[in-house]
Amino acid sequence: MVEIRELGRNKEELMHFINFAWEIYQDDSNWVAPLKSDLLKLFLGSDISKKLDCGPHTFFMVFENGKPLARALVGINEKMNLKKNINTGYFSCFETVNSTKAVKCLMDHALNWLKKQSINRLIGPLYPNDDVDNRGLLIEGFDSSPVLMTSYNPTYYQQLLEEYGFKKDADFFAYYCDNFDMARARVDKIASFAMKKYHFRIDRIDLKQVDLEIKDLIKIIELIVAHGQEEENGFEYSSPPSYEEFSLEVKKLLPFVDRDLIYIARSGDAPIGFVLALPDYNQVLKKMNGKLLPFGFIKYLWYKNKIDGIRGFAQYVIPRFRNKAVNAAIFQKILLAAEKKKYRYIEGSSINENNLKSRRVFENAGIKPYKIYRVYHKIF
């Protein structure tokens, strides 16, 4: 008999929730296991970012004769709902066996839980209050492992969600570049021309002055928000961060930063845009299989210096400098650094299919999408 349980907020129950993913992906060589300890901290609310503090949430698991079939984290981002004047819930950490009845049981209970809190729309899969991590369901591009902080799932998830009644809300593209010479040949002229014509320069973010740099980065985001352009700049499913939230996120990433991959554009002393990229630490996580101890940390130290990929995951330009090739000029710097430091590839992700300005940065350089992620919605 199929039954559903709402899990308790304790280590034992939540570890059942976490460990279920290993059952789904045990024979999938492309899957990259997350760190179990990080997930447990997130779920218990003891992580630095406090992402689940955005609103009420719960953990559902479906079982049949004691065997787990499906799971999901279901919640409400109250800050986003208030900002956008909507009544929307989200689902995250969705995993399931290939079973229509399991998904129906799971989602029926998710909708009932949300209805009791006056919610009438469900979106997902999404990471809580985050438009960078694991956004959307992978629907194209299953032939390679995911890069850092991107989604991966079995191919059958799409059919199961759509059979339940979920509709496409938006698709997001990932771009892959491993021909740096071709990309630079197209970007170099554009970047040089734009910097001279529009009077801006590209600076490497100074990690020795990180607090001052963070203030400039948040100024850029605040200007974007003030002009009502946050959804055009990646905040489709979350609310723009406060200075404190953004500072925490940046500082959390500092141990993993390659200082040659993070740049800010300035006109005079005024910050006008930035792009952040990180080495693809999924190459390391894949070796660790979700465990930091006893040998995971040793593997981390060994493999982190062998990373040969990059993920560019954040690009913002203030309204006055949009359409002036600011992102292209920063991308030129990242390409130069990638060549110099012997990186093999760069992924830029994930970009809303309707964000043509950001897509052109890659497509004008001859780079095409190679993965597509879909966020779904269901009105009830």
Coordinates of C-alpha atoms in Angstrom, one line a residue:
M1 CA 0.0 0.0 0.0
V2 CA 1.2 3.5 -0.9
E3 CA 1.4 5.9 2.0
I4 CA 2.9 9.3 2.6
R5 CA 4.7 10.7 5.7
E6 CA 5.5 14.2 6.7
L7 CA 9.0 13.9 8.2
G8 CA 10.1 15.2 11.5
R9 CA 12.8 17.9 11.7
N10 CA 15.4 15.6 13.2
K11 CA 18.6 14.1 11.9
E12 CA 17.3 10.5 11.7
E13 CA 14.3 11.4 9.6
L14 CA 16.1 13.8 7.4
M15 CA 18.9 11.4 6.6
H16 CA 16.3 9.0 5.2
F17 CA 15.1 11.9 3.0
I18 CA 18.7 12.6 1.9
N19 CA 19.8 9.0 1.4
F20 CA 16.9 8.2 -1.0
A21 CA 18.8 10.0 -3.8
W22 CA 21.5 7.3 -3.7
E23 CA 18.9 4.7 -4.5
I24 CA 17.7 6.7 -7.5
Y25 CA 21.1 7.3 -9.0
Q26 CA 23.1 4.2 -7.9
D27 CA 23.6 3.1 -11.5
D28 CA 24.0 6.5 -13.1
S29 CA 27.6 7.4 -13.7
N30 CA 26.8 11.1 -14.5
W31 CA 25.2 11.9 -11.2
V32 CA 27.2 14.0 -8.8
A33 CA 26.3 13.3 -5.2
P34 CA 25.9 16.4 -2.9
L35 CA 27.6 16.5 0.4
K36 CA 25.3 14.9 2.9
S37 CA 26.5 17.1 5.7
D38 CA 25.7 20.3 3.8
L39 CA 22.2 19.1 3.0
L40 CA 21.6 18.2 6.6
K41 CA 22.7 21.6 7.8
L42 CA 20.4 23.2 5.3
F43 CA 17.4 21.1 6.3
L44 CA 18.0 21.6 10.0
G45 CA 18.4 25.4 9.6
S46 CA 22.0 25.4 10.9
D47 CA 23.6 26.4 7.6
I48 CA 25.1 29.9 7.2
S49 CA 22.8 31.0 4.4
K50 CA 19.5 30.2 6.2
K51 CA 17.8 29.7 2.9
L52 CA 14.9 27.9 4.4
D53 CA 14.1 30.8 6.6
C54 CA 12.3 32.4 3.7
G55 CA 9.0 30.8 4.9
P56 CA 7.2 27.6 6.1
H57 CA 8.3 24.3 4.6
T58 CA 8.0 20.6 5.1
F59 CA 9.4 17.3 3.9
F60 CA 7.3 14.6 2.3
M61 CA 8.2 11.0 1.5
V62 CA 6.1 8.4 -0.2
F63 CA 6.5 4.7 0.8
E64 CA 5.1 1.4 -0.3
N65 CA 5.4 -1.5 2.1
G66 CA 8.1 0.5 3.9
K67 CA 10.2 1.1 0.7
P68 CA 10.7 4.8 -0.2
L69 CA 9.3 5.8 -3.6
A70 CA 9.4 9.6 -3.8
R71 CA 10.3 12.7 -1.9
A72 CA 10.0 16.5 -2.0
L73 CA 10.7 19.5 0.1
V74 CA 7.6 21.8 -0.2
G75 CA 7.6 25.4 1.0
I76 CA 6.5 29.0 0.7
N77 CA 8.9 31.9 -0.1
E78 CA 7.0 34.6 1.9
K79 CA 9.5 37.3 1.0
M80 CA 9.1 36.7 -2.7
N81 CA 5.3 36.4 -2.5
L82 CA 5.1 39.7 -0.7
K83 CA 7.4 41.4 -3.1
K84 CA 5.6 40.1 -6.2
N85 CA 2.1 40.1 -4.7
I86 CA 1.5 36.4 -5.5
N87 CA 0.4 33.3 -3.6
T88 CA 2.9 30.7 -4.8
G89 CA 4.6 27.7 -3.2
Y90 CA 7.6 25.8 -4.4
F91 CA 8.9 22.3 -4.5
S92 CA 12.5 21.3 -4.2
C93 CA 14.8 18.2 -3.8
F94 CA 12.3 16.2 -5.9
E95 CA 13.2 12.6 -6.5
T96 CA 11.1 9.6 -7.4
V97 CA 11.1 6.1 -8.9
N98 CA 9.3 5.8 -12.2
S99 CA 5.8 5.6 -10.8
T100 CA 2.8 7.6 -11.6
K101 CA 1.0 6.6 -8.4
A102 CA 4.1 7.8 -6.3
V103 CA 4.1 11.2 -7.9
K104 CA 0.3 11.5 -7.6
C105 CA 0.5 10.7 -3.9
L106 CA 3.4 13.1 -3.3
M107 CA 1.9 16.0 -5.2
D108 CA -1.6 15.6 -4.0
H109 CA -0.4 16.0 -0.4
A110 CA 1.9 18.9 -1.4
L111 CA -1.1 20.8 -2.9
N112 CA -3.3 20.0 0.1
W113 CA -0.6 21.3 2.5
L114 CA -0.3 24.5 0.4
K115 CA -4.0 25.0 0.1
K116 CA -4.3 25.1 3.9
Q117 CA -2.0 28.2 3.8
S118 CA -3.9 30.0 1.1
I119 CA -1.5 29.1 -1.7
N120 CA -3.0 28.5 -5.2
R121 CA 0.1 28.0 -7.4
L122 CA 3.0 25.6 -7.2
I123 CA 6.4 26.1 -9.0
G124 CA 9.5 24.0 -9.2
P125 CA 11.7 22.3 -8.9
L126 CA 13.7 25.1 -7.4
Y127 CA 16.2 25.5 -4.6
P128 CA 14.8 27.5 -1.7
N129 CA 15.1 31.3 -2.3
D130 CA 17.9 30.8 -4.8
D131 CA 18.0 31.4 -8.6
V132 CA 21.5 30.1 -9.0
D133 CA 21.5 26.6 -7.4
N134 CA 19.9 23.7 -9.0
R135 CA 17.1 25.6 -10.9
G136 CA 14.7 23.6 -12.9
L137 CA 14.4 20.0 -14.2
L138 CA 16.9 18.8 -16.7
I139 CA 15.0 18.1 -19.9
E140 CA 17.8 18.1 -22.5
G141 CA 21.5 17.2 -22.2
F142 CA 21.7 14.0 -20.2
D143 CA 25.0 12.8 -21.7
S144 CA 27.3 14.5 -19.3
S145 CA 27.6 15.2 -15.6
P146 CA 26.1 18.5 -14.2
V147 CA 28.5 21.3 -13.4
L148 CA 28.6 23.0 -10.0
M149 CA 25.2 24.0 -8.6
T150 CA 23.2 22.8 -11.5
S151 CA 20.4 20.2 -11.8
Y152 CA 20.5 16.6 -12.8
N153 CA 17.7 14.0 -12.9
P154 CA 16.5 10.9 -14.7
T155 CA 14.9 11.4 -18.0
Y156 CA 11.5 10.0 -16.9
Y157 CA 10.9 12.9 -14.4
Q158 CA 9.6 15.2 -17.2
Q159 CA 6.9 12.8 -18.3
L160 CA 5.8 12.1 -14.7
L161 CA 5.4 15.8 -13.8
E162 CA 3.6 16.6 -17.0
E163 CA 1.2 13.7 -16.6
Y164 CA 0.3 15.0 -13.2
G165 CA -0.6 18.3 -14.8
F166 CA 2.4 20.5 -14.5
K167 CA 2.9 23.1 -17.3
K168 CA 6.0 24.8 -18.5
D169 CA 6.7 28.0 -16.7
A170 CA 10.1 28.8 -18.3
D171 CA 13.1 27.1 -19.8
F172 CA 16.7 28.0 -18.9
F173 CA 19.7 27.3 -21.1
A174 CA 23.3 26.2 -20.3
Y175 CA 26.0 27.2 -22.8
Y176 CA 29.2 25.2 -23.2
C177 CA 32.4 26.5 -24.6
D178 CA 35.6 24.5 -25.1
N179 CA 36.9 26.4 -28.2
F180 CA 38.4 29.5 -26.6
D181 CA 40.2 30.6 -29.7
M182 CA 36.9 30.8 -31.7
A183 CA 35.1 32.6 -28.9
R184 CA 37.9 35.1 -28.4
A185 CA 38.1 35.8 -32.1
R186 CA 34.4 37.0 -32.0
V187 CA 34.5 38.7 -28.6
D188 CA 37.8 40.6 -28.7
K189 CA 36.7 43.2 -31.2
I190 CA 33.3 43.7 -29.6
A191 CA 34.9 44.2 -26.2
S192 CA 37.6 46.6 -27.2
F193 CA 35.2 48.7 -29.2
A194 CA 32.6 48.9 -26.5
M195 CA 35.1 49.8 -23.7
K196 CA 36.4 52.7 -25.8
K197 CA 33.0 53.9 -27.0
Y198 CA 31.1 53.7 -23.7
H199 CA 34.1 54.6 -21.4
F200 CA 34.2 51.7 -19.0
R201 CA 36.9 49.3 -17.8
I202 CA 37.0 45.8 -16.4
D203 CA 38.7 45.2 -13.0
R204 CA 39.4 42.0 -11.3
I205 CA 37.5 41.8 -8.0
D206 CA 40.0 42.5 -5.2
L207 CA 39.7 39.8 -2.6
K208 CA 41.9 41.8 -0.2
Q209 CA 39.2 44.4 -0.2
V210 CA 36.2 42.0 -0.3
D211 CA 33.9 44.1 1.9
L212 CA 34.3 47.2 -0.3
E213 CA 33.9 45.1 -3.4
I214 CA 30.7 43.5 -2.0
K215 CA 29.3 47.0 -1.5
D216 CA 29.9 47.8 -5.1
L217 CA 28.3 44.5 -6.3
I218 CA 25.2 45.1 -4.2
K219 CA 24.9 48.6 -5.6
I220 CA 24.6 47.1 -9.1
I221 CA 21.8 44.8 -7.9
E222 CA 20.0 47.6 -6.1
L223 CA 20.1 49.8 -9.3
I224 CA 18.6 46.9 -11.3
V225 CA 15.9 46.4 -8.7
A226 CA 15.1 50.2 -8.6
H227 CA 14.4 50.1 -12.3
G228 CA 12.1 47.1 -12.0
Q229 CA 14.5 44.8 -14.0
E230 CA 15.1 42.1 -11.4
E231 CA 13.3 39.4 -13.4
E232 CA 15.4 40.2 -16.5
N233 CA 18.5 39.7 -14.3
G234 CA 17.9 36.3 -12.9
F235 CA 15.5 36.8 -10.0
E236 CA 12.5 35.1 -11.6
Y237 CA 11.8 32.9 -8.6
S238 CA 13.4 34.6 -5.7
S239 CA 13.6 38.0 -4.2
P240 CA 16.8 40.1 -4.6
P241 CA 19.1 39.7 -1.6
S242 CA 19.7 42.3 1.0
Y243 CA 23.3 43.4 1.6
E244 CA 23.6 41.0 4.5
E245 CA 22.3 38.1 2.6
F246 CA 24.5 38.8 -0.4
S247 CA 27.6 39.3 1.7
L248 CA 27.0 35.9 3.4
E249 CA 26.6 34.2 0.0
V250 CA 29.8 35.7 -1.4
K251 CA 31.8 35.0 1.7
K252 CA 30.6 31.4 1.7
L253 CA 32.0 31.0 -1.8
L254 CA 35.3 32.6 -1.1
P255 CA 37.2 29.3 -0.3
F256 CA 36.3 28.0 -3.8
V257 CA 37.1 31.2 -5.8
D258 CA 39.7 31.5 -8.5
R259 CA 40.6 35.2 -8.3
D260 CA 41.1 35.3 -12.0
L261 CA 37.5 34.4 -12.8
I262 CA 35.6 37.2 -11.0
Y263 CA 35.3 40.7 -12.5
I264 CA 33.5 44.0 -12.1
A265 CA 33.0 46.6 -14.7
R266 CA 33.3 50.3 -13.7
S267 CA 32.7 53.6 -15.5
G268 CA 35.0 56.0 -13.6
D269 CA 34.5 55.0 -10.0
A270 CA 30.9 53.8 -10.5
P271 CA 30.2 50.0 -10.6
I272 CA 28.1 49.1 -13.6
G273 CA 28.2 45.3 -13.9
F274 CA 29.8 42.1 -12.8
V275 CA 30.2 38.5 -13.7
L276 CA 31.1 35.7 -11.2
A277 CA 32.5 32.3 -12.2
L278 CA 33.8 29.4 -10.2
P279 CA 35.9 26.4 -10.9
D280 CA 33.7 23.3 -11.5
Y281 CA 34.0 21.7 -8.1
N282 CA 31.5 19.1 -9.1
Q283 CA 34.6 17.3 -10.5
V284 CA 35.8 17.0 -6.9
L285 CA 32.4 16.2 -5.4
K286 CA 31.9 13.3 -7.8
K287 CA 35.0 11.6 -6.2
M288 CA 33.6 12.1 -2.7
N289 CA 30.2 10.4 -3.1
G290 CA 28.6 12.7 -0.6
K291 CA 31.0 12.1 2.3
L292 CA 33.5 14.4 3.8
L293 CA 34.9 11.8 6.3
P294 CA 37.0 9.7 6.6
F295 CA 38.5 10.0 3.2
G296 CA 36.4 12.7 1.4
F297 CA 38.5 15.6 2.6
I298 CA 41.7 13.9 1.4
K299 CA 40.1 13.5 -2.0
Y300 CA 39.0 17.1 -1.9
L301 CA 42.5 18.3 -1.3
W302 CA 43.9 16.0 -4.1
Y303 CA 41.4 16.7 -6.8
K304 CA 40.7 20.4 -6.3
N305 CA 43.9 21.3 -8.1
K306 CA 43.0 19.1 -11.0
I307 CA 39.7 20.9 -11.9
D308 CA 39.7 21.9 -15.6
G309 CA 36.2 23.4 -15.9
I310 CA 34.5 26.7 -15.0
R311 CA 30.9 27.6 -14.4
G312 CA 29.8 31.3 -14.9
F313 CA 26.7 31.7 -12.9
A314 CA 26.0 35.4 -12.2
Q315 CA 26.0 38.3 -14.7
Y316 CA 24.4 41.7 -13.9
V317 CA 24.6 45.0 -15.7
I318 CA 22.9 48.3 -14.6
P319 CA 20.1 49.5 -16.9
R320 CA 22.1 52.5 -18.3
F321 CA 24.8 50.2 -19.6
R322 CA 22.7 47.4 -21.0
N323 CA 23.2 46.6 -24.7
K324 CA 26.7 48.1 -24.5
A325 CA 28.7 44.8 -24.4
V326 CA 29.7 45.0 -20.8
N327 CA 29.1 41.3 -20.2
A328 CA 31.0 40.5 -23.4
A329 CA 34.0 42.6 -22.2
I330 CA 34.0 40.6 -18.9
F331 CA 33.6 37.3 -20.7
Q332 CA 36.7 38.3 -22.7
K333 CA 38.7 38.5 -19.4
I334 CA 37.4 35.1 -18.3
L335 CA 38.3 33.5 -21.6
L336 CA 41.9 34.9 -21.3
A337 CA 42.2 33.6 -17.8
A338 CA 40.8 30.2 -18.8
E339 CA 43.4 29.9 -21.6
K340 CA 46.2 31.0 -19.4
K341 CA 45.3 28.6 -16.5
K342 CA 44.7 25.6 -18.8
Y343 CA 41.0 25.2 -18.1
R344 CA 39.3 23.0 -20.7
Y345 CA 35.7 24.3 -20.8
I346 CA 33.4 27.1 -19.5
E347 CA 29.7 26.6 -18.9
G348 CA 27.5 29.7 -18.7
S349 CA 24.2 28.9 -16.9
S350 CA 21.4 29.1 -16.4
I351 CA 19.9 31.8 -18.6
N352 CA 16.2 32.3 -19.2
E353 CA 15.2 31.5 -22.7
N354 CA 13.6 35.0 -22.9
N355 CA 16.7 36.8 -21.7
L356 CA 18.0 37.5 -25.2
K357 CA 20.6 40.0 -24.1
S358 CA 22.4 37.6 -21.9
R359 CA 22.1 34.8 -24.4
R360 CA 23.7 37.0 -27.1
V361 CA 26.9 37.2 -25.1
F362 CA 27.4 33.5 -25.8
E363 CA 25.7 33.1 -29.1
N364 CA 27.6 36.1 -30.6
A365 CA 30.8 34.2 -29.6
G366 CA 29.6 31.1 -31.5
I367 CA 28.5 29.2 -28.4
K368 CA 25.3 27.2 -28.5
P369 CA 23.1 25.8 -25.7
Y370 CA 23.8 22.2 -24.7
K371 CA 21.5 21.7 -21.7
I372 CA 18.0 22.9 -21.0
Y373 CA 16.3 23.1 -17.6
R374 CA 12.6 23.6 -17.1
V375 CA 10.7 25.2 -14.2
Y376 CA 7.1 24.0 -14.0
H377 CA 4.0 25.5 -12.5
K378 CA 0.6 24.2 -11.5
I379 CA -2.4 26.3 -10.6
F380 CA -4.9 24.7 -8.2

